[in-house]
Amino acid sequence: MMPSPLALWIRSTAIATIVTVLLLAALIVGAEEIPALKDWLKVTFYHHWLGKGVLALGTFAFFSIIFRLKRDTPRLSAFIIAEAVAVILSVCMIAGFFLLHTLKIV
Amino acid sequence: MTTTLAALLIVHVLGGIIAIGMHNVVLMHLLKKAPNYVFVSRLAWSAFVLFILSWATSAYYYVTYYGSAVKPRILAGSLPFAHTFFMETKEHIFLVLPFLALSIALCTTYLRMNPDDDNLRKGTAFLTLVALVVGVVTAASGIIVSGSI
């Protein structure tokens, strides 16, 4: 049976969110640890935070469309749980990094 | 601070707080066996719109004002960790909220047409709980940042 277009969008945006939040965590930690990366974000996007936002939006849009093209029957609940776990991981990475940074451990 | 910036900051705070409250209501309804999905999906889409509004207004305030006028005062004060930990964490974890809100809105719309998908209802409830916790942490961090000046 052909899955509904809405189900395909739910699956593709869940995958896109997983990729985006993990990329964001890596980009945020990377920009703090590699000054050249933060400088590139500032020069290219006016402000490093805007750069992270624009790259997150671009990544999300790209992967949403790419995975929307897959037409097999998705197990939606599994993708939604995976999305929630990815967000927890990403948030813990970001908060953990800034905690260590504040404590001058990294 | 100009009147425009103050207005944008108020929209950012109110939009975010109302969106977090809406996610709380969405979660409470998703924990029921047979939620009113028409109501729930309308709330979820409203929360998504408010998070986008809150994101856009905070971007202008943060980029044009916070770094030059607020951050130096916090760092020079008695609570510099309000910026180095709370603001740095808040400004970055806030970036994930609109994506989460969109997924929640799409799921509740799907559940409106497929109310018997109990696994998706539970999965969406879990995702909404995660969004709610991220939202509350973000808002609480904002209170700490504001109180540190």
XYZ file of C-alpha atoms in Angstrom:
255
model
C 0.000 0.000 0.000
C 1.230 3.496 -0.867
C 1.956 5.497 2.313
C 0.218 8.865 2.648
C 2.195 11.982 1.612
C 1.888 13.260 5.187
C 3.483 10.063 6.550
C 6.374 10.500 4.112
C 6.844 14.114 5.253
C 6.814 13.049 8.912
C 9.503 10.461 8.201
C 11.650 12.806 6.097
C 11.462 15.737 8.554
C 12.266 13.384 11.462
C 15.410 12.151 9.656
C 16.284 15.718 8.643
C 15.911 16.851 12.272
C 18.183 14.013 13.465
C 20.899 15.017 10.972
C 20.420 18.745 11.691
C 20.603 18.581 15.510
C 23.679 16.324 15.474
C 25.364 18.551 12.889
C 24.475 21.600 14.990
C 26.093 20.076 18.091
C 29.253 19.301 16.114
C 29.258 22.775 14.532
C 28.744 24.548 17.880
C 31.529 22.634 19.635
C 33.742 22.918 16.539
C 33.271 26.687 16.301
C 34.354 27.125 19.941
C 37.384 24.879 19.567
C 38.513 25.933 16.074
C 38.735 29.769 15.863
C 39.056 29.633 12.056
C 35.624 27.979 11.813
C 34.007 30.638 14.024
C 35.717 33.379 12.003
C 34.440 31.827 8.771
C 30.877 31.787 10.171
C 31.197 35.469 11.182
C 32.647 36.571 7.847
C 30.202 34.563 5.748
C 26.962 35.101 7.699
C 27.676 38.391 9.584
C 27.373 36.599 12.985
C 28.371 33.074 14.047
C 24.907 32.402 15.515
C 23.210 33.423 12.266
C 25.612 31.124 10.395
C 24.648 28.178 12.589
C 20.953 28.973 12.068
C 21.275 29.288 8.282
C 23.305 26.066 8.016
C 20.754 24.272 10.220
C 17.868 25.476 8.033
C 19.730 24.500 4.846
C 20.605 21.048 6.184
C 17.041 20.489 7.353
C 15.534 21.538 4.005
C 18.015 19.438 1.995
C 17.500 16.215 3.959
C 13.723 16.732 4.216
C 13.456 16.824 0.441
C 15.975 14.021 -0.181
C 14.273 11.578 2.205
C 10.811 12.639 1.033
C 11.675 10.978 -2.297
C 11.864 7.526 -0.649
C 8.462 5.896 -1.035
C 8.585 2.756 1.128
C 6.189 2.386 4.055
C 7.678 4.214 7.045
C 7.439 3.072 10.678
C 6.637 6.539 11.943
C 6.815 5.915 15.694
C 10.372 4.504 15.392
C 11.547 7.619 13.515
C 9.903 9.930 16.062
C 11.544 8.105 18.994
C 14.913 8.256 17.182
C 14.392 11.989 16.653
C 13.713 12.513 20.366
C 16.847 10.537 21.321
C 18.967 12.539 18.823
C 17.706 15.814 20.332
C 18.518 14.622 23.871
C 22.041 13.665 22.726
C 22.555 16.971 20.922
C 21.342 19.079 23.859
C 23.516 17.093 26.310
C 26.544 17.585 24.035
C 25.953 21.344 23.792
C 25.193 21.900 27.499
C 27.985 19.538 28.571
C 30.518 21.330 26.390
C 29.641 24.786 27.733
C 29.676 23.460 31.311
C 33.199 22.079 30.779
C 34.153 25.324 29.029
C 32.870 27.413 31.971
C 34.767 25.201 34.414
C 37.861 25.678 32.190
C 38.233 21.924 31.707
C 38.220 22.293 27.898
C 17.771 50.001 24.169
C 15.467 51.338 21.458
C 11.699 50.868 21.579
C 11.908 48.512 18.582
C 14.449 46.270 20.301
C 12.382 46.258 23.508
C 9.283 45.287 21.517
C 11.193 42.497 19.741
C 12.491 41.190 23.078
C 8.958 41.174 24.519
C 7.645 39.286 21.447
C 10.541 36.801 21.766
C 9.828 36.107 25.453
C 6.018 36.018 25.204
C 6.050 33.963 21.982
C 8.420 31.427 23.481
C 6.595 31.149 26.810
C 3.176 30.746 25.155
C 4.594 28.112 22.747
C 6.077 26.170 25.688
C 2.694 26.343 27.456
C 1.000 25.047 24.298
C 3.394 22.097 24.138
C 2.516 21.361 27.750
C -1.189 21.209 26.836
C -0.406 19.079 23.749
C 1.520 16.638 25.965
C -1.302 16.411 28.518
C -3.780 15.577 25.736
C -1.467 13.048 24.060
C -1.265 11.154 27.350
C -5.012 10.479 27.105
C -6.245 7.311 25.378
C -8.431 9.259 22.934
C -7.222 12.867 22.579
C -9.145 15.521 20.672
C -6.713 15.626 17.748
C -8.414 18.603 16.060
C -7.677 20.715 19.144
C -4.219 19.165 19.675
C -3.044 19.708 16.088
C -4.234 23.330 16.094
C -2.265 23.945 19.276
C 0.815 22.179 17.872
C 0.776 24.290 14.682
C 0.282 27.465 16.756
C 3.289 26.508 18.898
C 5.368 26.005 15.732
C 4.428 29.467 14.407
C 5.203 31.072 17.782
C 8.616 29.386 17.973
C 9.466 30.716 14.485
C 8.341 34.202 15.586
C 10.339 33.902 18.811
C 13.387 32.697 16.856
C 13.233 35.566 14.342
C 12.741 38.317 16.932
C 15.487 36.972 19.200
C 17.882 36.798 16.243
C 17.616 40.541 15.606
C 17.982 41.417 19.312
C 20.852 38.981 19.877
C 22.878 39.940 16.812
C 22.451 43.711 17.038
C 22.325 44.362 20.800
C 23.178 41.519 23.192
C 26.821 40.970 22.189
C 27.800 44.635 22.376
C 25.614 45.949 25.209
C 24.591 43.085 27.531
C 27.293 40.411 27.325
C 30.170 42.688 28.489
C 28.131 43.749 31.552
C 27.397 40.143 32.517
C 31.032 39.096 32.076
C 32.199 42.044 34.199
C 29.640 41.348 36.927
C 29.515 38.852 39.778
C 27.800 36.084 37.769
C 29.822 35.658 34.548
C 28.645 32.036 34.240
C 25.211 33.468 33.395
C 26.724 34.164 29.981
C 29.471 31.522 29.669
C 27.154 28.633 30.537
C 23.490 29.659 30.589
C 23.373 32.094 27.647
C 25.748 30.063 25.483
C 23.679 26.910 26.102
C 20.331 28.689 25.714
C 21.152 30.454 22.456
C 22.254 27.177 20.898
C 19.724 24.623 22.175
C 16.996 27.097 21.201
C 17.956 26.425 17.570
C 16.497 22.882 17.722
C 13.040 23.903 19.001
C 11.372 24.964 15.706
C 12.379 21.661 14.072
C 10.908 19.708 16.999
C 7.755 21.827 16.914
C 7.308 21.118 13.190
C 7.591 17.351 13.743
C 5.061 17.502 16.589
C 2.643 19.521 14.434
C 2.959 17.085 11.496
C 2.448 14.057 13.772
C -0.657 15.496 15.429
C -2.115 16.301 11.991
C -1.455 12.701 10.899
C -3.049 11.403 14.125
C -6.120 13.502 13.364
C -6.651 11.301 10.287
C -5.292 8.089 11.894
C -6.441 8.224 15.539
C -5.849 4.478 16.060
C -2.054 4.713 15.625
C -1.298 4.318 19.322
C 2.461 3.855 18.849
C 2.710 7.199 17.068
C 0.611 8.856 19.810
C 3.082 7.594 22.432
C 6.111 8.517 20.315
C 4.731 12.021 19.726
C 4.059 12.370 23.465
C 7.711 11.495 24.154
C 8.928 13.980 21.521
C 6.648 16.665 22.997
C 8.060 15.942 26.469
C 11.589 16.443 25.086
C 10.526 19.710 23.405
C 8.871 20.834 26.639
C 11.995 20.154 28.722
C 14.236 21.937 26.178
C 11.791 24.865 26.152
C 11.616 25.117 29.948
C 15.438 24.927 30.259
C 15.753 27.660 27.617
C 13.229 29.902 29.390
C 14.799 29.304 32.817
C 18.223 30.150 31.382
C 16.752 33.387 30.019
C 15.544 34.294 33.513
C 19.030 33.651 34.939
C 20.657 35.745 32.182
C 18.215 38.638 32.737
C 18.696 38.467 36.492
C 22.476 38.530 36.275
C 22.754 42.173 35.147
